[in-house]
Coordinates of C-alpha atoms in Angstrom, one line a residue:
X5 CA 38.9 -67.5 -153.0
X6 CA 41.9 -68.8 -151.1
X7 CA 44.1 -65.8 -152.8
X8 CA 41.0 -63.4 -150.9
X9 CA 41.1 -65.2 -147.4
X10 CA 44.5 -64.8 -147.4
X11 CA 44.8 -60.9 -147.9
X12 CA 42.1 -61.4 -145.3
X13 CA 44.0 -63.0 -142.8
X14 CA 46.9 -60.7 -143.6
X15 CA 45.3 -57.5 -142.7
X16 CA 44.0 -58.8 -139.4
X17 CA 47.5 -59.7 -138.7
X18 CA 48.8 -55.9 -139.7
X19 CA 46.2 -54.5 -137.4
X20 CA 46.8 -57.0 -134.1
X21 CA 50.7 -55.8 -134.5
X22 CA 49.3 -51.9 -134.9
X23 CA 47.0 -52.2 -131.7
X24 CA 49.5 -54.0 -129.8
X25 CA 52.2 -51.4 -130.8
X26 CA 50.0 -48.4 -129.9
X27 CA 49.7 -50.6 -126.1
X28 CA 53.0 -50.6 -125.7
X29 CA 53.8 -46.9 -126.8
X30 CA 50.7 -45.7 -123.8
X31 CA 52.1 -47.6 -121.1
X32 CA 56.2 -46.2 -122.1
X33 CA 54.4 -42.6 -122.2
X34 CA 52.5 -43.5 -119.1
X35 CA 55.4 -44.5 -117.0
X36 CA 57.9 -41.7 -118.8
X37 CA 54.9 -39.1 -117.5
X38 CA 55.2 -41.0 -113.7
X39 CA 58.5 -39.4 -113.5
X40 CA 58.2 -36.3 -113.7
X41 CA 59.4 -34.5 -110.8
X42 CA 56.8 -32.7 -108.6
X43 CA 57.5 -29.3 -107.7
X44 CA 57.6 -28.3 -104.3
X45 CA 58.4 -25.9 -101.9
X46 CA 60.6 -26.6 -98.3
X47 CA 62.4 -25.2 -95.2
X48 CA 64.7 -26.4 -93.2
X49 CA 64.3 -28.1 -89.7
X50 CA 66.0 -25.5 -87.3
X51 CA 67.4 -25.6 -83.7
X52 CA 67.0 -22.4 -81.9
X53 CA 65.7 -20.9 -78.5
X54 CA 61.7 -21.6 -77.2
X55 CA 59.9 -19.6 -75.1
X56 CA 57.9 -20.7 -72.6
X57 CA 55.0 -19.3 -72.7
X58 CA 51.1 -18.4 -71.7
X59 CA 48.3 -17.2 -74.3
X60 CA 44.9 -15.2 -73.0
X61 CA 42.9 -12.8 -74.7
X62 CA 43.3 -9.6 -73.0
X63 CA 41.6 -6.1 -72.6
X64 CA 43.3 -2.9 -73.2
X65 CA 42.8 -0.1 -70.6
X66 CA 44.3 3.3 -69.8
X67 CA 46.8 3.7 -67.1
X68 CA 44.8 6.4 -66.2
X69 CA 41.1 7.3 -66.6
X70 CA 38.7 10.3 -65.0
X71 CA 35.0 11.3 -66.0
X72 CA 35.8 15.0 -65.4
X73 CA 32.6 17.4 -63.8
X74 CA 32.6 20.4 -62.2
X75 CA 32.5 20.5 -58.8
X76 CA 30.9 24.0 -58.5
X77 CA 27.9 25.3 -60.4
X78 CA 27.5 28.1 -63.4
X79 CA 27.6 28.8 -67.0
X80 CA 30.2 27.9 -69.1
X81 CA 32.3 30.6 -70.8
X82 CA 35.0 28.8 -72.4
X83 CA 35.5 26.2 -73.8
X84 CA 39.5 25.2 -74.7
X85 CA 39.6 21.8 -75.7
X86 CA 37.6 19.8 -78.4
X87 CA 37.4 15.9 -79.2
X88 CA 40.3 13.9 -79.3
X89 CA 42.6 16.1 -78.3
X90 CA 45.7 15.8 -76.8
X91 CA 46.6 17.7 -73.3
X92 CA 49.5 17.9 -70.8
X93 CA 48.3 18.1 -66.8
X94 CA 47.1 20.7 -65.9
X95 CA 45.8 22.3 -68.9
X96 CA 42.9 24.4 -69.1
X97 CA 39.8 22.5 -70.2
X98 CA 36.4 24.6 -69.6
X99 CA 36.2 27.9 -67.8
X100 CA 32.7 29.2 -65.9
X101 CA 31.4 32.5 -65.0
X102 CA 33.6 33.6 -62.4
X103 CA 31.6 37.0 -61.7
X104 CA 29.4 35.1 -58.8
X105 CA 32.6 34.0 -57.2
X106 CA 34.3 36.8 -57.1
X107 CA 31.7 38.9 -55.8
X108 CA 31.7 35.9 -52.7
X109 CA 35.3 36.4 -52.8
X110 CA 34.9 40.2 -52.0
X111 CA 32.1 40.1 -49.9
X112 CA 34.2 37.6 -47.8
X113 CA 36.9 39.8 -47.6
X114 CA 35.0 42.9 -46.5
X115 CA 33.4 41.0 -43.7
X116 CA 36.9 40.3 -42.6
X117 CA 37.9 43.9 -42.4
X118 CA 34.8 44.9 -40.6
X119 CA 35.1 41.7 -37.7
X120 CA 39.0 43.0 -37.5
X121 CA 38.4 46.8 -36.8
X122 CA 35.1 45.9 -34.4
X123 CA 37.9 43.2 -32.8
X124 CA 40.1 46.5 -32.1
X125 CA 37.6 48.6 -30.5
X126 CA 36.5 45.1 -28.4
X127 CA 40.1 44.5 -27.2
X128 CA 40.7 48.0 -26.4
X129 CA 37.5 48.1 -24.2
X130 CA 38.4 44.6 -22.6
X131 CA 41.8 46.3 -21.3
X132 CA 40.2 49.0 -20.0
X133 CA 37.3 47.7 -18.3
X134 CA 40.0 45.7 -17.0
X135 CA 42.0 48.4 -14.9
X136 CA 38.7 49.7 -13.8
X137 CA 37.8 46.2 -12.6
X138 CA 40.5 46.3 -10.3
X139 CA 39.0 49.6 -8.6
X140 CA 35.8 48.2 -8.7
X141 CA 34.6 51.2 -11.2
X142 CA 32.7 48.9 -13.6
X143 CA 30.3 46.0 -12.9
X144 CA 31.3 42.4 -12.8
X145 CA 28.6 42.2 -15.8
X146 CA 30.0 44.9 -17.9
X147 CA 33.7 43.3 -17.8
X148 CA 32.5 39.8 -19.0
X149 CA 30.1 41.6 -21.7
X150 CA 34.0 43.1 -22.7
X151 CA 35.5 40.3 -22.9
X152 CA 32.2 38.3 -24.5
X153 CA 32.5 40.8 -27.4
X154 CA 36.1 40.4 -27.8
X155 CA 36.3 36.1 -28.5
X156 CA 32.9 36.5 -30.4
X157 CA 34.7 39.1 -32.5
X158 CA 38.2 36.6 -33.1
X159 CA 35.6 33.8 -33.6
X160 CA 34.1 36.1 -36.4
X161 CA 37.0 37.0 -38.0
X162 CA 38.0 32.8 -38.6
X163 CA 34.7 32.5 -40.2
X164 CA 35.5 35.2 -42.6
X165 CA 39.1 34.4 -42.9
X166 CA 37.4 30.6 -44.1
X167 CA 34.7 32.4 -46.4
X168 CA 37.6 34.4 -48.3
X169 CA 39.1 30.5 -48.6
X170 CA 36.1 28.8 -49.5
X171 CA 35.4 31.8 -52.3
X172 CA 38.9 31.3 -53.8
X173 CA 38.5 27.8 -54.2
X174 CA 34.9 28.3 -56.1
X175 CA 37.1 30.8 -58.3
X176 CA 40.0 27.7 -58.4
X177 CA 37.0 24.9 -58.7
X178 CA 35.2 27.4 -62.2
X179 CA 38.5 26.9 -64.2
X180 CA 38.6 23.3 -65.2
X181 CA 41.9 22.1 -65.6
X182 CA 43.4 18.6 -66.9
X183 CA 44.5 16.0 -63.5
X184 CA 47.2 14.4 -65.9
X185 CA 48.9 14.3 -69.5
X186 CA 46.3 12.6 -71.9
X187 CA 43.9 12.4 -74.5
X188 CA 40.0 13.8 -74.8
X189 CA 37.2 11.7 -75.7
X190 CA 34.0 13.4 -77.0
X191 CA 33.6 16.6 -75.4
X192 CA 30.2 16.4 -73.8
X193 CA 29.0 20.0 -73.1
X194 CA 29.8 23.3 -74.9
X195 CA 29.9 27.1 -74.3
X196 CA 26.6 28.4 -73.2
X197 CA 25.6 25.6 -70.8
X198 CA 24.3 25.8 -67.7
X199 CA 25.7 23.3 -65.2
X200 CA 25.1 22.2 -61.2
X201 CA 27.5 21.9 -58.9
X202 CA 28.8 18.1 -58.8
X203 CA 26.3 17.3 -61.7
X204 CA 26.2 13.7 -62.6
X205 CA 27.3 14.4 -66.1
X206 CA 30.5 14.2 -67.3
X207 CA 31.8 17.3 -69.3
X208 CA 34.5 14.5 -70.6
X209 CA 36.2 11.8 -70.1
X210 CA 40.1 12.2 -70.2
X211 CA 42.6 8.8 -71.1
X212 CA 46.0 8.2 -70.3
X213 CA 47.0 5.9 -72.7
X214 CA 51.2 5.8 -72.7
X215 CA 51.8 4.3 -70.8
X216 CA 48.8 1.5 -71.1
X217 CA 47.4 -1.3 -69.3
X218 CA 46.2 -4.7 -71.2
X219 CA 44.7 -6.5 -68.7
X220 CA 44.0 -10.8 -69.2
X221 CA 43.4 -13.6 -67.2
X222 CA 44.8 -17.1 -66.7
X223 CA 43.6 -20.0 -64.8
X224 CA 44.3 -20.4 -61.3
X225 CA 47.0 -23.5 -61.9
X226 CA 49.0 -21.4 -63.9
X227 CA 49.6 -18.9 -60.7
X228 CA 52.3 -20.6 -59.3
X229 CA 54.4 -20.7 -62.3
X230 CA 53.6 -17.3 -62.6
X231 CA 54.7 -16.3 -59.0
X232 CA 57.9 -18.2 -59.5
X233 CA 58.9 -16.5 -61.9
X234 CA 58.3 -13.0 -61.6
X235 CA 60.9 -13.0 -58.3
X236 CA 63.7 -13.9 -61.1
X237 CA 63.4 -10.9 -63.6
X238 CA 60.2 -9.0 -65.3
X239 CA 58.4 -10.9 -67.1
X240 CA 57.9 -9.8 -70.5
X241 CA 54.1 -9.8 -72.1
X242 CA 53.4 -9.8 -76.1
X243 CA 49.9 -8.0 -77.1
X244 CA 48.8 -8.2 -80.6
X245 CA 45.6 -6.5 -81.7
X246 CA 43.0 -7.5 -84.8
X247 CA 45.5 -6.6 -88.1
X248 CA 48.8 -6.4 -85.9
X249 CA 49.7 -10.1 -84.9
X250 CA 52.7 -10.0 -86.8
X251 CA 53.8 -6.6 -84.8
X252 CA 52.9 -7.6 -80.8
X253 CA 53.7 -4.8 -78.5
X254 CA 56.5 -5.6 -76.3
X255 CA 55.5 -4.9 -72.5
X256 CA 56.5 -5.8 -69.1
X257 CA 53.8 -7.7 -66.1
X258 CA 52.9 -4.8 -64.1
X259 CA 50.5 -6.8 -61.5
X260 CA 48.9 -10.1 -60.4
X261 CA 45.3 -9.6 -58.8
X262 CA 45.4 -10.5 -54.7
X263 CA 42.6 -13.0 -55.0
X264 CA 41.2 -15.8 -57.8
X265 CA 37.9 -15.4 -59.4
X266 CA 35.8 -17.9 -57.5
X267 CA 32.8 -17.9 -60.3
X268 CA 36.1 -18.5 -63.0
X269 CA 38.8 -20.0 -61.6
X270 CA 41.2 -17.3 -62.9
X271 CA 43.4 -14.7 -61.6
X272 CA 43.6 -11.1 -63.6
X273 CA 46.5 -9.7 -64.6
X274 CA 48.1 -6.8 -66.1
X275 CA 50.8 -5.7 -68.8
X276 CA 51.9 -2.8 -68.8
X277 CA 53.6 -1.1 -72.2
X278 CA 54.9 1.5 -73.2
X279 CA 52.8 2.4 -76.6
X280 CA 55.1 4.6 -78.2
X281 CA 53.6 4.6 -81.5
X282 CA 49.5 4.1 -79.5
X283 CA 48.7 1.1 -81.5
X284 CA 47.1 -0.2 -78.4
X285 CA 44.1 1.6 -77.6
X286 CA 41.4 1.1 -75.1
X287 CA 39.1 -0.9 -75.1
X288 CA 40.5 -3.2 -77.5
X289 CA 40.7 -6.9 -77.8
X290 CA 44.3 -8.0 -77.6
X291 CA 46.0 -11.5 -77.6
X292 CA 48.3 -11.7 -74.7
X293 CA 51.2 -14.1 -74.3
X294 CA 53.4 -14.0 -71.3
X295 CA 56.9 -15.4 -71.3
X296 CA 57.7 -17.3 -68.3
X297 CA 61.6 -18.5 -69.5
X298 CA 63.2 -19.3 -73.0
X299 CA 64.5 -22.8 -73.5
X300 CA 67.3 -23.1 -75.9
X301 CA 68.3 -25.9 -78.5
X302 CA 64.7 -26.5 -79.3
X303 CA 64.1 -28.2 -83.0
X304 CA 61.2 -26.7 -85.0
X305 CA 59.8 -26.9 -88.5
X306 CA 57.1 -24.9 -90.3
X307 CA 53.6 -26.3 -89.3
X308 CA 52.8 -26.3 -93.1
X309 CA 55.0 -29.6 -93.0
X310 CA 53.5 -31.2 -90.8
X311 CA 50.6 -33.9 -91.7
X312 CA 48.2 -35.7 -90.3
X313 CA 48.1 -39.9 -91.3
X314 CA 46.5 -43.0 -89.9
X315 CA 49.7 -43.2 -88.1
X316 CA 49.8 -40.0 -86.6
X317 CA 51.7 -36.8 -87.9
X318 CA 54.3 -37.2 -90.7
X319 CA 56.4 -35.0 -92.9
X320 CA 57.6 -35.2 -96.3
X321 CA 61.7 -35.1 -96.4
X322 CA 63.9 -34.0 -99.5
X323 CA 66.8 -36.0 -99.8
X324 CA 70.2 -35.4 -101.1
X325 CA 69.0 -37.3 -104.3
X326 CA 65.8 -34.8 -105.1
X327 CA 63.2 -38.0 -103.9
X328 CA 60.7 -37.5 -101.2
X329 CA 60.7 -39.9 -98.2
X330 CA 57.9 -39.9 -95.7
X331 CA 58.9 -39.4 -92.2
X332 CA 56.8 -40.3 -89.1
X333 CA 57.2 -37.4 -86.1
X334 CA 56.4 -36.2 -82.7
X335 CA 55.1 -33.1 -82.7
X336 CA 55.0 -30.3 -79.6
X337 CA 53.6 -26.9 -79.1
X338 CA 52.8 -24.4 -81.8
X339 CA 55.0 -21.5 -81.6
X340 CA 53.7 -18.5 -84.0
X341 CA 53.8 -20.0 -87.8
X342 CA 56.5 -23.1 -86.5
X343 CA 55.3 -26.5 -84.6
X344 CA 58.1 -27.8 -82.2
X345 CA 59.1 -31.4 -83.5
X346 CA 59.9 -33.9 -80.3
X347 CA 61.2 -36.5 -82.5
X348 CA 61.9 -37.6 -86.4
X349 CA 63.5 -35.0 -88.0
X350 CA 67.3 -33.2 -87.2
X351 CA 68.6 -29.7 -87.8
X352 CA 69.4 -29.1 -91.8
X353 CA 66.3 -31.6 -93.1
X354 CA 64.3 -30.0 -95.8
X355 CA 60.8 -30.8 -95.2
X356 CA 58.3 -30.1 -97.7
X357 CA 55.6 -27.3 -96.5
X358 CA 53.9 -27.1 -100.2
X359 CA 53.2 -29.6 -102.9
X360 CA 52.0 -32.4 -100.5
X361 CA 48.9 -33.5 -102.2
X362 CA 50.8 -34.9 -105.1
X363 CA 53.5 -36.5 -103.1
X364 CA 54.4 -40.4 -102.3
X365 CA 57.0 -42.3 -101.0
X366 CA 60.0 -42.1 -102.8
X367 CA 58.8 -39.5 -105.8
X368 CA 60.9 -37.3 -107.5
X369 CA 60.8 -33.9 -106.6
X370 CA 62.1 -30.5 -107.9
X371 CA 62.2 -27.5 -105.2
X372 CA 60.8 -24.7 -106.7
X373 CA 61.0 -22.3 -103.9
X374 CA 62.5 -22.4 -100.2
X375 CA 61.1 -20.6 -97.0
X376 CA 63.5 -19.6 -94.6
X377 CA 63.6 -19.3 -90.7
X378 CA 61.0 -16.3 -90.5
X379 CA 59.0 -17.9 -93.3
X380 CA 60.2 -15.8 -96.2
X381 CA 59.5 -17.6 -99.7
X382 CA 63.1 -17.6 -101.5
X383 CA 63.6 -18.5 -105.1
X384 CA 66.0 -21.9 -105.1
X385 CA 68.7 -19.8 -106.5
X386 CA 69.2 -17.8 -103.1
X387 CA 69.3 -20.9 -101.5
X388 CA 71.6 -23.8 -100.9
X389 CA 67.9 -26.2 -102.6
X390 CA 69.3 -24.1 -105.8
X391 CA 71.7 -26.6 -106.4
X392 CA 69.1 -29.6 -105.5
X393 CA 66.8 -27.9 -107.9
X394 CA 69.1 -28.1 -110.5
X395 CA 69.8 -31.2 -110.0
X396 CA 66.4 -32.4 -110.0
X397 CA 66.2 -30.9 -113.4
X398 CA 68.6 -33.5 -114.9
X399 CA 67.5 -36.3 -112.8
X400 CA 65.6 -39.4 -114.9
X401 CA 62.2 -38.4 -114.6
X402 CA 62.1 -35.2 -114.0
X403 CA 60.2 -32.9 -116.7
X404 CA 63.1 -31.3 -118.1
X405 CA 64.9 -34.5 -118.7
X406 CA 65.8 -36.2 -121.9
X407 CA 62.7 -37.9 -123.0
X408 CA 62.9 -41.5 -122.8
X409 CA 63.0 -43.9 -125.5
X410 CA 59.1 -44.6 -127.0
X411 CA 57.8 -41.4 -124.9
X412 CA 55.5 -39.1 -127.4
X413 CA 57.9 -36.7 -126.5
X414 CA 60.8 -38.9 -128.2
X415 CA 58.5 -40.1 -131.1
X416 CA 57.7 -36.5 -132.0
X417 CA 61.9 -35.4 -132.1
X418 CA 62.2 -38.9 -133.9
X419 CA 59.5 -38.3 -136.8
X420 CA 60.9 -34.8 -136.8
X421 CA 64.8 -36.1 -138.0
X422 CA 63.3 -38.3 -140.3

């Protein structure tokens, strides 16, 4: 019995020590497992030039628009442009049935030739009724009938001499030609139409769209910073349609409306840009920034850095020894993809733009990639982080360390020599 309670008693013993062993061996892997480096990626806090700057949402428009018609009446014969295309000035658009005008035209001119020979004969009877004034052979009557004939005759021949004009202008007015360089829209009537003379429809409606127009609006306290500046140099305007923001078009402030929007409280403006390639088009939406000045020396970091805390806005610092430290900042405007930092951080830091939610005070870190002043990722080996990365690798703690002593990871190598 006592030889039983003993084994007994042994056993329980055996089992305590195994339980208490297996304890000790989870809180080793536990804390070997709380070192492990967290990977990350970072960029560097960088000094460089700021611009000042306005944002507004803008509208382009043409530099040049007109709803062509016709400005004399008949059937269209020709038809020489179709939708979308492009023309110089004073291209040939739609021609009419000239047949009417030039039958004005020649009737015009054969009035003119009569009025001229009857103006002859009138002048030639004038001068002589005038000698035979003189020795009282004709009537007082008959030489003022003379000379009645002869103005009515001159004032004849200006009405005809402004019939042949007006004719040639009908045949000028039935060819439809292009005011400037631009581009068609939809091409509204075709070849067989009938139209009136200064018909409300449009036949077209022709764009002049390089240069182009994007037109915005600020509020009125913004003018006179505007006005200020504009008497230095041009001002230079960003526009950025849907799909382009990374690509603004570079333009110049072309205008500044004479008056404020009393319903508002803005003033219009307008860009004007060049639009080599025509990604600006009108009608479009476009964000608009206008550059008032540039400052220089101006410390930034990606926003991605920056967080939010109880405290106000933070960042997560790598330093020289691969261990995050959190940093309390004071954060400015937003410029693009970078947030301008006031105070807490200096040119060179590596702040951490990925990998935050695993982060704390003081953890290891191991920098697995590295963005660079325009925000392109880089692999750690392209960077100077390469050699912090490797580093990190060999630092206690980090994953690729040397387990430590009692880890699974060392328990498994030392039941493998055995």
């Amino acid at each position: 019995m006592k030889l039983r309670l003993s084994l007994l008693v042994s056993l329980g013993l055996c089992l305590c020590l195994a339980f208490a062993a297996g304890c000790s061996d989870g809180k080793k892997q536990q804390q070997g497992q709380g070192r492990r480096a967290v990977p990350v990626t970072v960029a560097e806090a960088t000094l460089g030039s700021l611009p000042v700057s306005l944002t507004a949402v803008g509208n382009v428009e043409p530099y040049q628009s007109a709803a062509v018609r016709t400005q004399v009446g008949g059937l269209i014969v020709e038809q020489r442009v179709r939708d979308g295309q492009e023309v110089a000035a004073g291209d040939v658009l739609f021609v009419l049935d000239q047949r009417p005008f030039q039958a004005a035209l020649k009737e015009a001119q054969g009035k003119l030739e009569r009025d001229q020979a009857l103006l002859k004969k009138a002048e030639d009877d004038f001068n002589r009724y005038s000698g035979l004034k003189q020795k009282d052979v004709v009537s007082q009557q008959q030489f003022d009938q003379a000379s009645t004939d002869a103005k009515s005759l001159r004032a004849s021949i200006k009405l005809s001499e402004a019939q042949i004009e007006q004719a040639r202008l009908q045949m000028d007015y039935s060819v439809i030609k292009a005011p400037f360089a631009g581009r068609v829209g939809t091409v509204l009537v075709n070849v067989g139409n009938v139209i009136k003379a200064n018909d409300d429809r449009n036949l077209l409606v022709l764009n002049q769209v390089q240069p182009i127009y994007v037109s915005f609006a600020l509020p009125e306290q913004h003018l006179p910073a505007v006005t200020a500046h504009m008497g230095k140099a041009p001002l230079e305007v960003l526009a950025a349609v849907a799909g382009e923001e990374s690509r603004p078009e570079k333009g110049v402030l072309a205008s500044v409306d004479n008056s404020v929007d009393r319903a508002t409280g803005t003033i219009k403006l307008k860009g004007l840009f060049a639009n080599k390639d025509k990604r600006l088009w009108p009608g479009q939406f476009a964000k608009v920034t206008l550059n008032l000045e540039s400052r220089e020396g101006v410390l930034t970091a990606p926003s991605a850095a920056v967080q939010q805390g109880l405290q106000g806005p933070f960042v997560y610092v790598v330093g020289q020894d691969n261990t995050a430290a959190l940093r309390p900042v004071e954060t400015g405007q937003i410029v693009g993809e970078r947030m301008v930092i006031l105070k807490g951080l200096a040119a060179g830091d590596k702040v951490v733009t990925d990998g935050h939610v695993r982060l704390t005070p003081g953890a290891a870190v191991e920098i697995k990639a590295v963005r660079d002043a325009q925000d392109a990722v880089l692999a750690p080996k392209d960077s100077k982080a390469a050699q912090d990365a490797k580093d990190a690798k060999a630092a206690p703690g980090s994953k690729d360390a040397k387990a430590a002593p009692g880890s699974k990871d060392a328990k498994a190598s030392g039941e493998k020599a055995q």
